[in-house]
Short mmCIF file of C-alpha atoms in Angstrom, two decimals:
data_model
loop_
_atom_site.label_atom_id
_atom_site.label_comp_id
_atom_site.label_asym_id
_atom_site.label_seq_id
_atom_site.Cartn_x
_atom_site.Cartn_y
_atom_site.Cartn_z
CA ASN A 1 -117.74 -46.00 -208.74
CA ALA A 2 -117.52 -45.98 -205.22
CA GLY A 3 -117.63 -43.01 -202.69
CA VAL A 4 -115.91 -41.72 -199.51
CA MET A 5 -115.62 -45.38 -197.61
CA GLN A 6 -115.92 -44.69 -193.78
CA ASN A 7 -115.69 -47.69 -191.44
CA PRO A 8 -116.67 -48.36 -188.25
CA ARG A 9 -120.11 -46.75 -189.24
CA HIS A 10 -120.46 -47.11 -185.51
CA LEU A 11 -117.48 -46.88 -182.94
CA VAL A 12 -118.14 -47.67 -179.02
CA ARG A 13 -114.90 -46.88 -176.49
CA ARG A 14 -114.62 -46.85 -173.60
CA ARG A 15 -113.33 -43.64 -171.47
CA GLY A 16 -108.99 -44.38 -171.38
CA GLN A 17 -109.17 -46.39 -174.78
CA GLU A 18 -108.53 -45.70 -178.10
CA ALA A 19 -110.81 -44.78 -181.21
CA ARG A 20 -109.26 -45.43 -185.22
CA LEU A 21 -111.75 -44.17 -187.85
CA ARG A 22 -110.52 -45.19 -191.13
CA CYS A 23 -111.14 -43.22 -194.77
CA SER A 24 -110.83 -44.16 -197.91
CA PRO A 25 -111.33 -41.08 -200.55
CA MET A 26 -112.92 -41.60 -203.93
CA LYS A 27 -111.35 -42.77 -206.77
CA GLY A 28 -108.85 -40.25 -208.15
CA HIS A 29 -109.34 -37.75 -205.12
CA SER A 30 -106.34 -36.62 -203.63
CA HIS A 31 -107.43 -34.24 -200.95
CA VAL A 32 -108.70 -35.52 -197.59
CA TYR A 33 -110.43 -33.80 -194.72
CA TRP A 34 -111.78 -34.53 -191.64
CA TYR A 35 -114.07 -32.43 -189.71
CA ARG A 36 -116.49 -33.34 -186.31
CA GLN A 37 -119.65 -33.31 -186.16
CA LEU A 38 -121.70 -32.32 -182.41
CA PRO A 39 -125.07 -32.22 -181.72
CA GLU A 40 -127.18 -29.57 -183.12
CA GLU A 41 -123.62 -28.15 -184.45
CA GLY A 42 -122.10 -27.84 -188.10
CA LEU A 43 -119.34 -29.66 -189.41
CA LYS A 44 -115.92 -28.51 -187.25
CA PHE A 45 -112.80 -28.60 -189.67
CA MET A 46 -110.67 -30.49 -188.31
CA VAL A 47 -107.29 -31.62 -190.31
CA TYR A 48 -107.05 -31.44 -194.04
CA LEU A 49 -104.42 -33.88 -195.39
CA GLN A 50 -102.79 -34.88 -199.17
CA LYS A 51 -100.80 -38.35 -199.98
CA GLU A 52 -97.96 -38.59 -196.78
CA ASN A 53 -98.54 -34.80 -195.59
CA ILE A 54 -100.87 -32.82 -193.28
CA ILE A 55 -101.35 -29.24 -194.84
CA ASP A 56 -103.80 -27.96 -191.91
CA GLU A 57 -104.54 -29.63 -188.78
CA SER A 58 -105.62 -25.89 -187.35
CA GLY A 59 -108.53 -27.46 -186.49
CA MET A 60 -107.71 -30.40 -184.15
CA PRO A 61 -106.85 -30.72 -180.34
CA LYS A 62 -102.94 -30.87 -179.94
CA GLU A 63 -103.42 -33.37 -177.26
CA ARG A 64 -104.92 -37.12 -178.41
CA PHE A 65 -105.32 -36.42 -181.56
CA SER A 66 -104.06 -37.39 -184.81
CA ALA A 67 -104.31 -37.51 -188.89
CA GLU A 68 -102.73 -39.53 -191.78
CA PHE A 69 -102.88 -40.63 -194.91
CA PRO A 70 -100.07 -43.42 -195.97
CA LYS A 71 -98.94 -43.25 -199.33
CA GLU A 72 -101.09 -47.02 -199.58
CA GLY A 73 -104.48 -47.49 -197.48
CA PRO A 74 -106.78 -45.12 -196.23
CA SER A 75 -106.63 -42.22 -194.27
CA ILE A 76 -106.65 -42.64 -190.83
CA LEU A 77 -107.15 -40.50 -187.23
CA ARG A 78 -106.98 -41.23 -184.32
CA ILE A 79 -107.91 -40.25 -180.91
CA GLN A 80 -106.03 -41.41 -177.80
CA GLN A 81 -107.47 -41.86 -174.05
CA VAL A 82 -110.57 -40.76 -175.43
CA VAL A 83 -112.88 -38.83 -173.25
CA ARG A 84 -117.00 -38.53 -173.20
CA GLY A 85 -116.93 -34.61 -174.65
CA ASP A 86 -114.83 -36.81 -177.81
CA SER A 87 -118.31 -38.14 -178.71
CA ALA A 88 -119.39 -37.25 -181.68
CA ALA A 89 -120.12 -38.45 -185.28
CA TYR A 90 -116.73 -37.52 -187.63
CA PHE A 91 -116.55 -36.99 -191.19
CA CYS A 92 -114.24 -37.37 -194.21
CA ALA A 93 -114.35 -35.99 -197.24
CA SER A 94 -112.35 -35.93 -200.13
CA SER A 95 -112.09 -34.05 -203.48
CA PRO A 96 -110.02 -33.89 -206.40
CA GLN A 97 -108.25 -30.48 -205.63
CA SER A 98 -108.25 -28.25 -202.81
CA THR A 99 -111.61 -26.59 -201.65
CA GLY A 100 -109.89 -23.01 -202.67
CA MET A 101 -110.44 -24.19 -206.47
CA ASN A 102 -113.94 -24.80 -205.56
CA SER A 103 -114.14 -28.10 -206.08
CA PRO A 104 -116.98 -29.30 -203.95
CA LEU A 105 -116.59 -31.71 -201.31
CA HIS A 106 -117.87 -35.57 -201.64
CA PHE A 107 -118.92 -37.23 -197.77
CA GLY A 108 -118.33 -40.25 -196.04
CA ASN A 109 -120.87 -41.74 -194.48
CA GLY A 110 -119.54 -40.85 -190.68
CA THR A 111 -118.32 -42.69 -187.95
CA ARG A 112 -120.45 -42.04 -184.77
CA LEU A 113 -117.83 -42.39 -181.98
CA THR A 114 -119.29 -42.73 -178.15
CA VAL A 115 -117.35 -42.67 -175.68
CA THR A 116 -119.20 -44.43 -172.10
CA GLU B 1 -113.71 -14.53 -186.30
CA ASP B 2 -115.10 -16.49 -189.64
CA LYS B 3 -119.26 -17.02 -188.79
CA VAL B 4 -121.55 -18.41 -190.66
CA VAL B 5 -125.32 -18.20 -189.38
CA GLN B 6 -127.96 -20.09 -191.35
CA SER B 7 -131.84 -19.34 -190.10
CA PRO B 8 -134.27 -21.01 -189.09
CA LEU B 9 -132.55 -23.34 -186.94
CA SER B 10 -135.73 -25.97 -187.91
CA LEU B 11 -138.58 -25.61 -189.72
CA VAL B 12 -142.17 -27.47 -190.21
CA VAL B 13 -144.22 -27.46 -193.33
CA HIS B 14 -146.38 -29.54 -195.38
CA GLU B 15 -145.98 -31.40 -198.23
CA GLY B 16 -146.66 -28.95 -201.11
CA ASP B 17 -145.24 -25.85 -199.04
CA THR B 18 -142.72 -23.71 -200.92
CA VAL B 19 -139.69 -22.80 -198.08
CA THR B 20 -136.97 -21.08 -197.83
CA LEU B 21 -133.80 -21.48 -196.13
CA ASN B 22 -131.10 -18.47 -195.26
CA CYS B 23 -127.39 -18.68 -194.88
CA SER B 24 -125.44 -15.35 -193.93
CA TYR B 25 -121.80 -15.47 -193.28
CA GLU B 26 -118.89 -12.81 -191.90
CA VAL B 27 -115.59 -14.20 -193.66
CA THR B 28 -112.20 -13.29 -194.85
CA ASN B 29 -111.20 -14.24 -198.24
CA PHE B 30 -114.40 -15.56 -199.14
CA ARG B 31 -114.46 -18.28 -201.92
CA SER B 32 -117.42 -20.19 -202.41
CA LEU B 33 -120.68 -20.50 -201.05
CA LEU B 34 -121.88 -23.99 -201.14
CA TRP B 35 -125.76 -26.19 -199.61
CA TYR B 36 -125.48 -29.57 -199.26
CA LYS B 37 -128.21 -32.15 -198.19
CA GLN B 38 -127.27 -34.39 -195.06
CA GLU B 39 -130.20 -37.20 -194.11
CA LYS B 40 -128.79 -39.97 -191.70
CA LYS B 41 -125.98 -40.69 -194.10
CA ALA B 42 -123.43 -38.01 -195.64
CA PRO B 43 -123.90 -34.45 -196.34
CA THR B 44 -124.79 -34.61 -200.30
CA PHE B 45 -123.45 -32.02 -202.07
CA LEU B 46 -126.58 -29.65 -204.09
CA PHE B 47 -124.87 -26.04 -205.06
CA MET B 48 -121.97 -24.41 -205.61
CA LEU B 49 -121.85 -20.45 -205.65
CA THR B 50 -119.39 -18.04 -206.28
CA SER B 51 -120.91 -14.97 -208.13
CA SER B 52 -123.72 -12.70 -207.35
CA GLY B 53 -127.51 -12.42 -208.97
CA ILE B 54 -126.57 -15.67 -210.88
CA GLU B 55 -129.72 -18.54 -209.85
CA LYS B 56 -128.57 -21.87 -209.82
CA LYS B 57 -131.91 -24.48 -210.35
CA SER B 58 -132.09 -28.33 -210.32
CA GLY B 59 -135.36 -29.94 -210.10
CA ARG B 60 -137.66 -28.10 -206.79
CA LEU B 61 -134.07 -26.57 -206.12
CA SER B 62 -132.92 -23.37 -206.49
CA SER B 63 -130.42 -21.13 -204.76
CA ILE B 64 -128.43 -17.45 -204.76
CA LEU B 65 -125.81 -15.76 -203.81
CA ASP B 66 -125.45 -11.78 -202.52
CA LYS B 67 -122.43 -11.40 -202.41
CA LYS B 68 -123.22 -7.46 -201.49
CA GLU B 69 -125.11 -8.52 -198.47
CA LEU B 70 -123.31 -11.09 -197.82
CA PHE B 71 -126.24 -13.80 -197.85
CA SER B 72 -127.43 -16.96 -199.75
CA ILE B 73 -130.57 -18.91 -200.23
CA LEU B 74 -131.61 -21.85 -200.81
CA ASN B 75 -135.89 -22.25 -201.85
CA ILE B 76 -137.27 -25.25 -202.44
CA THR B 77 -140.64 -25.27 -204.04
CA ALA B 78 -143.67 -27.93 -203.80
CA THR B 79 -142.23 -29.65 -200.39
CA GLN B 80 -142.12 -33.37 -200.40
CA THR B 81 -141.94 -36.11 -197.08
CA GLY B 82 -138.04 -36.78 -198.95
CA ASP B 83 -137.37 -33.19 -199.09
CA SER B 84 -137.36 -33.73 -195.06
CA ALA B 85 -133.04 -33.34 -194.30
CA VAL B 86 -130.80 -30.99 -192.03
CA TYR B 87 -129.69 -28.19 -195.16
CA LEU B 88 -126.06 -27.01 -194.36
CA CYS B 89 -124.71 -23.82 -195.25
CA ALA B 90 -120.93 -23.64 -196.54
CA VAL B 91 -118.33 -21.21 -196.98
CA GLY B 92 -114.83 -21.36 -198.27
CA VAL B 93 -112.53 -18.84 -197.15
CA ASN B 94 -109.16 -20.18 -198.53
CA ASN B 95 -106.85 -22.71 -200.72
CA ASN B 96 -108.11 -25.75 -197.97
CA ASP B 97 -110.98 -24.70 -195.06
CA MET B 98 -114.25 -23.71 -195.56
CA ARG B 99 -116.89 -22.90 -192.02
CA PHE B 100 -119.87 -24.70 -191.84
CA GLY B 101 -123.78 -23.59 -190.84
CA ALA B 102 -125.32 -25.22 -187.85
CA GLY B 103 -127.35 -26.63 -190.76
CA THR B 104 -131.60 -25.90 -190.59
CA ARG B 105 -133.33 -28.97 -189.88
CA LEU B 106 -136.45 -28.85 -192.15
CA THR B 107 -139.40 -31.58 -192.03
CA VAL B 108 -142.11 -32.20 -194.18
CA LYS B 109 -144.96 -33.99 -193.07
CA PRO B 110 -147.25 -35.54 -195.82
#
């Protein structure tokens, strides 16, 4: 029973390039959350998706960032024209229900993005 | 603005010591409080607390929530080097959002 799978584990991009981060939730989970973790900070909520729908993107910058969770395939967090400040660990988490139902999140191992 | 504050930010102890990690919060629409352990990989779930005064235990770890004073503690007894990690406190605040604290970095020395 595979857990939440994220890839790549490490991603290096030059300023101005695009970064694509992938997340496959646990089997049977239809709720996906993306978080960003900066050094010495906690996890910051970015976006919450269900299959084919963005439910809450209030934590995601309006420009350059987008997320999707298609009917088939993994959830994708896309960062266009990356800047150095985008360097961080990006974690994906999934749950069988929304967190409002008091369902713990299951996290992936994260993607560490470095912008040079 | 919702806040989750963990203390201390870092802690160094020796094997066998007992530690207490603190998490205080100020949020609207509190739903639950969760503790996670984060090593180099993903945060792993430890406890979920929704009711005051009921202690949850798992081996050497235990946790309790005080909804009146708005805090929770995580206790680890007889610490081991494998307990070294960042411990994250998270508060569920509505149907789909959680607020995480900055974490407490625990180092257990042999």
